[in-house]
């Protein structure tokens, strides 16, 4: 059967968005990013490095430039943006109603920050885990295995596309609401503290654009991290189904495959358990705050 096993295909969309957002330096394939970084690397290497070890120098320079790019993107659109919410919470501290209104997105972004930090710190380990899926022990060898793996990859891709569609739809609705408002004072899509008057132009337009871009990038990164977690779990479920097929036919490598898969499952759990716990805690608090606010309006 003509089938090329490619587990990375399940995460193609994830890798694309994470690379654009500066959160996944492995194998830069985005054509725009690759062109810019390669051209800059060529200029830098040609001007400051001798022609010896040219290829290695360009590769190292590419990685270095991408890390600078990622640092700038994450600092401007994640750290700086989240700082405006932290300062706002400090300013309104003690005003219960204002704190409740601000907490809905503040807690969401707080859990996102924890997940992103955990993701970045364990990125190399996660990269090795994805590459590990190409080891012979995990490669489908029978027609039944191929059918199971094809369905798993398709499900992972479908789930990512669904989450991405919901993310874009939510951001579009959120961003146009202030523009449709009939209030005399201009409102921003999200709450935040800024050291200037955001109700006057051109400050309003600048801040509005900054918030929309920040929310778009952070929401996409958040969705891609979540769907990468679920995608790995889907692929491991497929591996367990393949193991079941082996056990039913009593193949010799069933025991070895079982041990390898259990070790891989433990690795998936260790990498993502902090992010999942942060998401669960933030969601629980948000639900409690929603009930509190609803009770106030009764």
PDB file of C-alpha atoms in Angstrom:
ATOM      1  CA  UNK A   1       0.000   0.000   0.000  1.00  0.00           C
ATOM      2  CA  UNK A   2       1.405   3.371  -1.106  1.00  0.00           C
ATOM      3  CA  UNK A   3       1.354   5.403   2.101  1.00  0.00           C
ATOM      4  CA  UNK A   4       3.970   7.782   3.485  1.00  0.00           C
ATOM      5  CA  UNK A   5       3.879   7.944   7.272  1.00  0.00           C
ATOM      6  CA  UNK A   6       4.211  11.586   8.322  1.00  0.00           C
ATOM      7  CA  UNK A   7       2.983  12.282  11.880  1.00  0.00           C
ATOM      8  CA  UNK A   8       4.049  15.951  11.611  1.00  0.00           C
ATOM      9  CA  UNK A   9       1.236  16.418   9.098  1.00  0.00           C
ATOM     10  CA  UNK A  10      -1.227  16.435  12.004  1.00  0.00           C
ATOM     11  CA  UNK A  11       0.483  19.566  13.361  1.00  0.00           C
ATOM     12  CA  UNK A  12       1.222  21.428  10.110  1.00  0.00           C
ATOM     13  CA  UNK A  13      -1.207  24.257  10.931  1.00  0.00           C
ATOM     14  CA  UNK A  14       0.085  24.447  14.508  1.00  0.00           C
ATOM     15  CA  UNK A  15       3.694  24.746  13.389  1.00  0.00           C
ATOM     16  CA  UNK A  16       2.805  27.421  10.830  1.00  0.00           C
ATOM     17  CA  UNK A  17       1.050  29.720  13.299  1.00  0.00           C
ATOM     18  CA  UNK A  18       3.567  29.123  16.088  1.00  0.00           C
ATOM     19  CA  UNK A  19       6.462  29.981  13.773  1.00  0.00           C
ATOM     20  CA  UNK A  20       4.824  33.206  12.620  1.00  0.00           C
ATOM     21  CA  UNK A  21       4.223  34.122  16.264  1.00  0.00           C
ATOM     22  CA  UNK A  22       7.862  33.437  17.116  1.00  0.00           C
ATOM     23  CA  UNK A  23       7.129  30.474  19.377  1.00  0.00           C
ATOM     24  CA  UNK A  24       8.502  27.557  17.322  1.00  0.00           C
ATOM     25  CA  UNK A  25      12.051  27.980  15.937  1.00  0.00           C
ATOM     26  CA  UNK A  26      12.339  24.408  14.650  1.00  0.00           C
ATOM     27  CA  UNK A  27      12.407  24.163  10.854  1.00  0.00           C
ATOM     28  CA  UNK A  28      11.279  27.601   9.701  1.00  0.00           C
ATOM     29  CA  UNK A  29       9.117  26.900   6.620  1.00  0.00           C
ATOM     30  CA  UNK A  30       6.994  30.042   6.334  1.00  0.00           C
ATOM     31  CA  UNK A  31       8.147  31.512   2.973  1.00  0.00           C
ATOM     32  CA  UNK A  32       8.088  35.158   4.085  1.00  0.00           C
ATOM     33  CA  UNK A  33       9.924  34.513   7.359  1.00  0.00           C
ATOM     34  CA  UNK A  34      12.392  32.189   5.677  1.00  0.00           C
ATOM     35  CA  UNK A  35      13.153  34.698   2.901  1.00  0.00           C
ATOM     36  CA  UNK A  36      13.688  37.611   5.307  1.00  0.00           C
ATOM     37  CA  UNK A  37      15.790  35.624   7.779  1.00  0.00           C
ATOM     38  CA  UNK A  38      17.875  33.947   5.060  1.00  0.00           C
ATOM     39  CA  UNK A  39      18.575  37.251   3.311  1.00  0.00           C
ATOM     40  CA  UNK A  40      19.579  38.979   6.548  1.00  0.00           C
ATOM     41  CA  UNK A  41      21.668  35.945   7.532  1.00  0.00           C
ATOM     42  CA  UNK A  42      23.440  36.054   4.160  1.00  0.00           C
ATOM     43  CA  UNK A  43      24.342  39.716   4.624  1.00  0.00           C
ATOM     44  CA  UNK A  44      25.509  39.223   8.216  1.00  0.00           C
ATOM     45  CA  UNK A  45      27.550  36.110   7.500  1.00  0.00           C
ATOM     46  CA  UNK A  46      29.099  37.552   4.348  1.00  0.00           C
ATOM     47  CA  UNK A  47      30.146  40.742   6.097  1.00  0.00           C
ATOM     48  CA  UNK A  48      31.444  39.439   9.430  1.00  0.00           C
ATOM     49  CA  UNK A  49      32.284  35.773   8.918  1.00  0.00           C
ATOM     50  CA  UNK A  50      34.799  34.276   6.550  1.00  0.00           C
ATOM     51  CA  UNK A  51      33.674  31.865   3.840  1.00  0.00           C
ATOM     52  CA  UNK A  52      34.845  28.845   5.856  1.00  0.00           C
ATOM     53  CA  UNK A  53      31.974  26.935   7.443  1.00  0.00           C
ATOM     54  CA  UNK A  54      29.571  29.186   5.510  1.00  0.00           C
ATOM     55  CA  UNK A  55      26.601  26.774   5.624  1.00  0.00           C
ATOM     56  CA  UNK A  56      26.915  26.161   9.354  1.00  0.00           C
ATOM     57  CA  UNK A  57      27.298  29.879   9.981  1.00  0.00           C
ATOM     58  CA  UNK A  58      24.138  30.711   8.017  1.00  0.00           C
ATOM     59  CA  UNK A  59      22.147  28.053   9.893  1.00  0.00           C
ATOM     60  CA  UNK A  60      23.309  29.333  13.273  1.00  0.00           C
ATOM     61  CA  UNK A  61      22.636  32.909  12.212  1.00  0.00           C
ATOM     62  CA  UNK A  62      19.127  31.930  11.053  1.00  0.00           C
ATOM     63  CA  UNK A  63      18.350  30.405  14.429  1.00  0.00           C
ATOM     64  CA  UNK A  64      19.773  33.421  16.239  1.00  0.00           C
ATOM     65  CA  UNK A  65      17.792  35.912  14.128  1.00  0.00           C
ATOM     66  CA  UNK A  66      14.599  33.917  14.547  1.00  0.00           C
ATOM     67  CA  UNK A  67      15.042  33.894  18.307  1.00  0.00           C
ATOM     68  CA  UNK A  68      15.447  37.676  18.219  1.00  0.00           C
ATOM     69  CA  UNK A  69      12.312  37.873  16.092  1.00  0.00           C
ATOM     70  CA  UNK A  70      10.412  35.605  18.500  1.00  0.00           C
ATOM     71  CA  UNK A  71      11.618  37.564  21.518  1.00  0.00           C
ATOM     72  CA  UNK A  72      10.442  40.849  19.976  1.00  0.00           C
ATOM     73  CA  UNK A  73       7.025  39.494  18.947  1.00  0.00           C
ATOM     74  CA  UNK A  74       6.328  37.833  22.300  1.00  0.00           C
ATOM     75  CA  UNK A  75       7.634  40.832  24.262  1.00  0.00           C
ATOM     76  CA  UNK A  76       5.578  43.406  22.357  1.00  0.00           C
ATOM     77  CA  UNK A  77       2.338  41.510  21.827  1.00  0.00           C
ATOM     78  CA  UNK A  78       2.252  39.198  24.863  1.00  0.00           C
ATOM     79  CA  UNK A  79       4.362  40.520  27.746  1.00  0.00           C
ATOM     80  CA  UNK A  80       3.667  44.216  27.143  1.00  0.00           C
ATOM     81  CA  UNK A  81      -0.021  43.610  26.476  1.00  0.00           C
ATOM     82  CA  UNK A  82      -0.452  41.485  29.596  1.00  0.00           C
ATOM     83  CA  UNK A  83       1.392  44.178  31.582  1.00  0.00           C
ATOM     84  CA  UNK A  84      -1.369  46.690  30.746  1.00  0.00           C
ATOM     85  CA  UNK A  85      -3.899  44.358  32.382  1.00  0.00           C
ATOM     86  CA  UNK A  86      -1.705  43.761  35.442  1.00  0.00           C
ATOM     87  CA  UNK A  87      -1.289  47.517  35.948  1.00  0.00           C
ATOM     88  CA  UNK A  88      -5.033  48.042  35.504  1.00  0.00           C
ATOM     89  CA  UNK A  89      -5.774  45.412  38.167  1.00  0.00           C
ATOM     90  CA  UNK A  90      -3.374  47.238  40.495  1.00  0.00           C
ATOM     91  CA  UNK A  91      -5.026  50.599  39.804  1.00  0.00           C
ATOM     92  CA  UNK A  92      -8.591  49.359  40.389  1.00  0.00           C
ATOM     93  CA  UNK A  93      -7.680  47.117  43.346  1.00  0.00           C
ATOM     94  CA  UNK A  94     -10.438  47.311  45.942  1.00  0.00           C
ATOM     95  CA  UNK A  95     -13.231  48.119  43.479  1.00  0.00           C
ATOM     96  CA  UNK A  96     -14.932  44.707  43.432  1.00  0.00           C
ATOM     97  CA  UNK A  97     -17.194  45.417  40.470  1.00  0.00           C
ATOM     98  CA  UNK A  98     -14.355  46.752  38.307  1.00  0.00           C
ATOM     99  CA  UNK A  99     -12.092  43.869  39.327  1.00  0.00           C
ATOM    100  CA  UNK A 100     -14.755  41.322  38.386  1.00  0.00           C
ATOM    101  CA  UNK A 101     -15.222  42.981  34.986  1.00  0.00           C
ATOM    102  CA  UNK A 102     -11.475  42.944  34.369  1.00  0.00           C
ATOM    103  CA  UNK A 103     -10.907  39.439  35.752  1.00  0.00           C
ATOM    104  CA  UNK A 104     -12.654  37.564  32.948  1.00  0.00           C
ATOM    105  CA  UNK A 105      -9.913  38.252  30.412  1.00  0.00           C
ATOM    106  CA  UNK A 106      -7.167  38.812  32.981  1.00  0.00           C
ATOM    107  CA  UNK A 107      -7.469  35.242  34.262  1.00  0.00           C
ATOM    108  CA  UNK A 108      -7.691  33.881  30.725  1.00  0.00           C
ATOM    109  CA  UNK A 109      -4.488  35.684  29.780  1.00  0.00           C
ATOM    110  CA  UNK A 110      -2.860  34.616  33.055  1.00  0.00           C
ATOM    111  CA  UNK A 111      -3.496  30.943  32.284  1.00  0.00           C
ATOM    112  CA  UNK A 112      -2.284  31.561  28.725  1.00  0.00           C
ATOM    113  CA  UNK A 113       0.956  33.025  30.100  1.00  0.00           C
ATOM    114  CA  UNK A 114       1.515  29.957  32.287  1.00  0.00           C
ATOM    115  CA  UNK A 115       0.816  27.623  29.363  1.00  0.00           C
ATOM    116  CA  UNK A 116       3.067  29.599  27.016  1.00  0.00           C
ATOM    117  CA  UNK A 117       5.928  29.688  29.537  1.00  0.00           C
ATOM    118  CA  UNK A 118       5.636  25.941  30.100  1.00  0.00           C
ATOM    119  CA  UNK A 119       5.466  25.407  26.329  1.00  0.00           C
ATOM    120  CA  UNK A 120       8.581  27.485  25.635  1.00  0.00           C
ATOM    121  CA  UNK A 121      10.597  25.919  28.466  1.00  0.00           C
ATOM    122  CA  UNK A 122       9.789  22.378  27.267  1.00  0.00           C
ATOM    123  CA  UNK A 123       9.930  23.106  23.554  1.00  0.00           C
ATOM    124  CA  UNK A 124      13.020  21.002  22.839  1.00  0.00           C
ATOM    125  CA  UNK A 125      11.528  18.061  24.694  1.00  0.00           C
ATOM    126  CA  UNK A 126       8.265  18.429  22.774  1.00  0.00           C
ATOM    127  CA  UNK A 127      10.192  18.597  19.498  1.00  0.00           C
ATOM    128  CA  UNK A 128      11.976  15.348  20.380  1.00  0.00           C
ATOM    129  CA  UNK A 129       8.649  13.721  21.244  1.00  0.00           C
ATOM    130  CA  UNK A 130       7.165  14.606  17.865  1.00  0.00           C
ATOM    131  CA  UNK A 131      10.308  13.355  16.108  1.00  0.00           C
ATOM    132  CA  UNK A 132      10.118  10.177  18.206  1.00  0.00           C
ATOM    133  CA  UNK A 133       6.851   9.283  16.457  1.00  0.00           C
ATOM    134  CA  UNK A 134       8.984   8.428  13.412  1.00  0.00           C
ATOM    135  CA  UNK A 135      10.817   5.659  15.264  1.00  0.00           C
ATOM    136  CA  UNK A 136      10.192   2.160  13.840  1.00  0.00           C
ATOM    137  CA  UNK A 137       8.220   1.157  16.927  1.00  0.00           C
ATOM    138  CA  UNK A 138       5.528   3.762  16.141  1.00  0.00           C
ATOM    139  CA  UNK A 139       5.416   3.379  12.341  1.00  0.00           C
ATOM    140  CA  UNK A 140       2.241   1.651  11.032  1.00  0.00           C
ATOM    141  CA  UNK A 141       3.193  -1.659   9.437  1.00  0.00           C
ATOM    142  CA  UNK A 142      -0.122  -3.246   8.455  1.00  0.00           C
ATOM    143  CA  UNK A 143      -3.116  -2.022   6.413  1.00  0.00           C
ATOM    144  CA  UNK A 144      -5.191  -1.836   9.604  1.00  0.00           C
ATOM    145  CA  UNK A 145      -2.512   0.343  11.223  1.00  0.00           C
ATOM    146  CA  UNK A 146      -2.404   2.675   8.214  1.00  0.00           C
ATOM    147  CA  UNK A 147      -6.183   3.142   8.279  1.00  0.00           C
ATOM    148  CA  UNK A 148      -6.083   3.923  12.009  1.00  0.00           C
ATOM    149  CA  UNK A 149      -3.237   6.449  11.623  1.00  0.00           C
ATOM    150  CA  UNK A 150      -4.836   8.168   8.613  1.00  0.00           C
ATOM    151  CA  UNK A 151      -8.048   8.667  10.589  1.00  0.00           C
ATOM    152  CA  UNK A 152      -6.112  10.002  13.602  1.00  0.00           C
ATOM    153  CA  UNK A 153      -4.157  12.552  11.535  1.00  0.00           C
ATOM    154  CA  UNK A 154      -7.369  13.654   9.817  1.00  0.00           C
ATOM    155  CA  UNK A 155      -9.138  14.079  13.171  1.00  0.00           C
ATOM    156  CA  UNK A 156      -6.245  16.116  14.579  1.00  0.00           C
ATOM    157  CA  UNK A 157      -6.237  18.398  11.516  1.00  0.00           C
ATOM    158  CA  UNK A 158     -10.017  18.781  11.613  1.00  0.00           C
ATOM    159  CA  UNK A 159      -9.964  19.721  15.295  1.00  0.00           C
ATOM    160  CA  UNK A 160      -7.252  22.337  14.700  1.00  0.00           C
ATOM    161  CA  UNK A 161      -9.197  23.895  11.817  1.00  0.00           C
ATOM    162  CA  UNK A 162     -12.368  23.974  13.910  1.00  0.00           C
ATOM    163  CA  UNK A 163     -10.654  25.693  16.849  1.00  0.00           C
ATOM    164  CA  UNK A 164      -8.961  28.153  14.500  1.00  0.00           C
ATOM    165  CA  UNK A 165     -12.270  29.040  12.840  1.00  0.00           C
ATOM    166  CA  UNK A 166     -13.907  29.649  16.224  1.00  0.00           C
ATOM    167  CA  UNK A 167     -10.911  31.743  17.309  1.00  0.00           C
ATOM    168  CA  UNK A 168     -11.023  33.988  14.243  1.00  0.00           C
ATOM    169  CA  UNK A 169     -14.810  34.339  14.488  1.00  0.00           C
ATOM    170  CA  UNK A 170     -14.619  35.368  18.135  1.00  0.00           C
ATOM    171  CA  UNK A 171     -11.852  37.904  17.503  1.00  0.00           C
ATOM    172  CA  UNK A 172     -13.689  39.459  14.551  1.00  0.00           C
ATOM    173  CA  UNK A 173     -16.872  39.877  16.599  1.00  0.00           C
ATOM    174  CA  UNK A 174     -14.917  41.242  19.551  1.00  0.00           C
ATOM    175  CA  UNK A 175     -12.985  43.742  17.452  1.00  0.00           C
ATOM    176  CA  UNK A 176     -15.999  45.230  15.646  1.00  0.00           C
ATOM    177  CA  UNK A 177     -18.182  45.692  18.746  1.00  0.00           C
ATOM    178  CA  UNK A 178     -16.510  48.993  19.803  1.00  0.00           C
ATOM    179  CA  UNK A 179     -16.912  50.304  16.256  1.00  0.00           C
ATOM    180  CA  UNK A 180     -20.658  49.648  16.375  1.00  0.00           C
ATOM    181  CA  UNK A 181     -21.094  51.294  19.767  1.00  0.00           C
ATOM    182  CA  UNK A 182     -23.239  54.446  19.867  1.00  0.00           C
ATOM    183  CA  UNK A 183     -21.501  55.828  22.960  1.00  0.00           C
ATOM    184  CA  UNK A 184     -19.920  59.259  22.733  1.00  0.00           C
ATOM    185  CA  UNK A 185     -16.724  58.101  24.455  1.00  0.00           C
ATOM    186  CA  UNK A 186     -14.749  55.653  22.332  1.00  0.00           C
ATOM    187  CA  UNK A 187     -14.186  52.243  23.900  1.00  0.00           C
ATOM    188  CA  UNK A 188     -11.411  49.759  23.287  1.00  0.00           C
ATOM    189  CA  UNK A 189     -12.120  46.068  22.589  1.00  0.00           C
ATOM    190  CA  UNK A 190     -10.403  45.075  25.859  1.00  0.00           C
ATOM    191  CA  UNK A 191      -9.663  46.659  29.198  1.00  0.00           C
ATOM    192  CA  UNK A 192      -6.145  47.837  29.927  1.00  0.00           C
ATOM    193  CA  UNK A 193      -4.088  50.660  31.401  1.00  0.00           C
ATOM    194  CA  UNK A 194      -2.187  52.989  29.074  1.00  0.00           C
ATOM    195  CA  UNK A 195      -0.141  56.090  29.987  1.00  0.00           C
ATOM    196  CA  UNK A 196      -2.097  58.278  27.556  1.00  0.00           C
ATOM    197  CA  UNK A 197      -5.702  59.173  26.707  1.00  0.00           C
ATOM    198  CA  UNK A 198      -7.003  56.341  24.516  1.00  0.00           C
ATOM    199  CA  UNK A 199     -10.327  58.053  23.769  1.00  0.00           C
ATOM    200  CA  UNK A 200      -8.770  60.624  21.431  1.00  0.00           C
ATOM    201  CA  UNK A 201      -7.376  60.130  17.944  1.00  0.00           C
ATOM    202  CA  UNK A 202      -4.796  59.078  16.842  1.00  0.00           C
ATOM    203  CA  UNK A 203      -4.078  57.373  20.191  1.00  0.00           C
ATOM    204  CA  UNK A 204      -7.370  55.471  19.996  1.00  0.00           C
ATOM    205  CA  UNK A 205      -6.613  54.050  16.550  1.00  0.00           C
ATOM    206  CA  UNK A 206      -3.101  53.037  17.567  1.00  0.00           C
ATOM    207  CA  UNK A 207      -4.262  51.353  20.783  1.00  0.00           C
ATOM    208  CA  UNK A 208      -7.214  49.682  19.052  1.00  0.00           C
ATOM    209  CA  UNK A 209      -4.941  48.198  16.365  1.00  0.00           C
ATOM    210  CA  UNK A 210      -2.393  47.088  18.965  1.00  0.00           C
ATOM    211  CA  UNK A 211      -5.046  45.307  21.040  1.00  0.00           C
ATOM    212  CA  UNK A 212      -6.570  43.546  18.031  1.00  0.00           C
ATOM    213  CA  UNK A 213      -3.170  42.312  16.811  1.00  0.00           C
ATOM    214  CA  UNK A 214      -2.172  41.238  20.332  1.00  0.00           C
ATOM    215  CA  UNK A 215      -5.395  39.336  20.915  1.00  0.00           C
ATOM    216  CA  UNK A 216      -5.171  37.716  17.478  1.00  0.00           C
ATOM    217  CA  UNK A 217      -1.607  36.486  18.015  1.00  0.00           C
ATOM    218  CA  UNK A 218      -2.170  35.327  21.599  1.00  0.00           C
ATOM    219  CA  UNK A 219      -5.477  33.622  20.807  1.00  0.00           C
ATOM    220  CA  UNK A 220      -3.926  31.768  17.871  1.00  0.00           C
ATOM    221  CA  UNK A 221      -0.945  30.662  19.972  1.00  0.00           C
ATOM    222  CA  UNK A 222      -3.299  29.531  22.735  1.00  0.00           C
ATOM    223  CA  UNK A 223      -5.464  27.576  20.288  1.00  0.00           C
ATOM    224  CA  UNK A 224      -2.407  26.006  18.649  1.00  0.00           C
ATOM    225  CA  UNK A 225      -0.982  24.890  22.006  1.00  0.00           C
ATOM    226  CA  UNK A 226      -4.326  23.369  23.010  1.00  0.00           C
ATOM    227  CA  UNK A 227      -4.813  21.560  19.697  1.00  0.00           C
ATOM    228  CA  UNK A 228      -1.207  20.322  19.765  1.00  0.00           C
ATOM    229  CA  UNK A 229      -1.971  18.776  23.150  1.00  0.00           C
ATOM    230  CA  UNK A 230      -5.164  17.153  21.889  1.00  0.00           C
ATOM    231  CA  UNK A 231      -3.434  16.151  18.637  1.00  0.00           C
ATOM    232  CA  UNK A 232      -0.717  14.258  20.492  1.00  0.00           C
ATOM    233  CA  UNK A 233      -3.380  12.538  22.577  1.00  0.00           C
ATOM    234  CA  UNK A 234      -5.252  11.588  19.387  1.00  0.00           C
ATOM    235  CA  UNK A 235      -2.089  10.109  17.877  1.00  0.00           C
ATOM    236  CA  UNK A 236      -1.374   8.198  21.076  1.00  0.00           C
ATOM    237  CA  UNK A 237      -4.929   6.870  20.989  1.00  0.00           C
ATOM    238  CA  UNK A 238      -4.208   5.663  17.457  1.00  0.00           C
ATOM    239  CA  UNK A 239      -1.002   4.002  18.664  1.00  0.00           C
ATOM    240  CA  UNK A 240      -2.995   2.198  21.355  1.00  0.00           C
ATOM    241  CA  UNK A 241      -5.479   1.033  18.707  1.00  0.00           C
ATOM    242  CA  UNK A 242      -2.535  -0.281  16.689  1.00  0.00           C
ATOM    243  CA  UNK A 243      -1.286  -2.058  19.812  1.00  0.00           C
ATOM    244  CA  UNK A 244      -4.715  -3.613  20.246  1.00  0.00           C
ATOM    245  CA  UNK A 245      -4.516  -4.936  16.687  1.00  0.00           C
ATOM    246  CA  UNK A 246      -1.099  -6.410  17.446  1.00  0.00           C
ATOM    247  CA  UNK A 247      -2.327  -8.051  20.650  1.00  0.00           C
ATOM    248  CA  UNK A 248      -5.319  -9.535  18.871  1.00  0.00           C
ATOM    249  CA  UNK A 249      -2.992 -11.089  16.302  1.00  0.00           C
ATOM    250  CA  UNK A 250      -0.342 -11.848  18.975  1.00  0.00           C
ATOM    251  CA  UNK A 251       2.620 -10.350  17.116  1.00  0.00           C
ATOM    252  CA  UNK A 252       6.060 -10.611  18.710  1.00  0.00           C
ATOM    253  CA  UNK A 253       6.622  -6.854  19.073  1.00  0.00           C
ATOM    254  CA  UNK A 254       3.351  -6.210  20.947  1.00  0.00           C
ATOM    255  CA  UNK A 255       5.035  -6.221  24.369  1.00  0.00           C
ATOM    256  CA  UNK A 256       7.881  -3.926  23.281  1.00  0.00           C
ATOM    257  CA  UNK A 257       5.438  -1.581  21.560  1.00  0.00           C
ATOM    258  CA  UNK A 258       3.317  -1.444  24.719  1.00  0.00           C
ATOM    259  CA  UNK A 259       6.288  -0.357  26.845  1.00  0.00           C
ATOM    260  CA  UNK A 260       7.345   2.313  24.333  1.00  0.00           C
ATOM    261  CA  UNK A 261       3.828   3.727  24.103  1.00  0.00           C
ATOM    262  CA  UNK A 262       3.373   3.892  27.874  1.00  0.00           C
ATOM    263  CA  UNK A 263       6.656   5.800  28.170  1.00  0.00           C
ATOM    264  CA  UNK A 264       5.532   8.185  25.437  1.00  0.00           C
ATOM    265  CA  UNK A 265       2.168   8.758  27.142  1.00  0.00           C
ATOM    266  CA  UNK A 266       3.950   9.659  30.386  1.00  0.00           C
ATOM    267  CA  UNK A 267       6.077  12.175  28.453  1.00  0.00           C
ATOM    268  CA  UNK A 268       2.958  13.794  26.968  1.00  0.00           C
ATOM    269  CA  UNK A 269       1.446  14.034  30.437  1.00  0.00           C
ATOM    270  CA  UNK A 270       4.578  15.576  31.954  1.00  0.00           C
ATOM    271  CA  UNK A 271       4.886  18.222  29.226  1.00  0.00           C
ATOM    272  CA  UNK A 272       1.274  19.402  29.203  1.00  0.00           C
ATOM    273  CA  UNK A 273      -0.066  18.810  32.730  1.00  0.00           C
ATOM    274  CA  UNK A 274       0.951  22.299  33.985  1.00  0.00           C
ATOM    275  CA  UNK A 275      -0.823  24.033  31.113  1.00  0.00           C
ATOM    276  CA  UNK A 276      -3.939  21.902  31.492  1.00  0.00           C
ATOM    277  CA  UNK A 277      -4.062  22.588  35.236  1.00  0.00           C
ATOM    278  CA  UNK A 278      -3.647  26.350  34.666  1.00  0.00           C
ATOM    279  CA  UNK A 279      -6.460  26.291  32.101  1.00  0.00           C
ATOM    280  CA  UNK A 280      -8.709  24.339  34.477  1.00  0.00           C
ATOM    281  CA  UNK A 281      -8.088  26.682  37.419  1.00  0.00           C
ATOM    282  CA  UNK A 282      -8.634  29.832  35.343  1.00  0.00           C
ATOM    283  CA  UNK A 283     -11.839  28.433  33.824  1.00  0.00           C
ATOM    284  CA  UNK A 284     -13.159  27.474  37.268  1.00  0.00           C
ATOM    285  CA  UNK A 285     -12.522  30.970  38.674  1.00  0.00           C
ATOM    286  CA  UNK A 286     -14.099  32.602  35.607  1.00  0.00           C
ATOM    287  CA  UNK A 287     -17.224  30.477  36.049  1.00  0.00           C
ATOM    288  CA  UNK A 288     -17.424  31.548  39.703  1.00  0.00           C
ATOM    289  CA  UNK A 289     -17.028  35.217  38.733  1.00  0.00           C
ATOM    290  CA  UNK A 290     -19.721  34.827  36.082  1.00  0.00           C
ATOM    291  CA  UNK A 291     -22.115  33.422  38.688  1.00  0.00           C
ATOM    292  CA  UNK A 292     -21.210  36.279  41.044  1.00  0.00           C
ATOM    293  CA  UNK A 293     -21.907  38.918  38.416  1.00  0.00           C
ATOM    294  CA  UNK A 294     -25.141  37.216  37.381  1.00  0.00           C
ATOM    295  CA  UNK A 295     -26.273  37.142  41.018  1.00  0.00           C
ATOM    296  CA  UNK A 296     -25.653  40.900  41.303  1.00  0.00           C
ATOM    297  CA  UNK A 297     -28.047  41.575  38.425  1.00  0.00           C
ATOM    298  CA  UNK A 298     -30.893  39.555  39.958  1.00  0.00           C
TER     299      UNK A 298
END
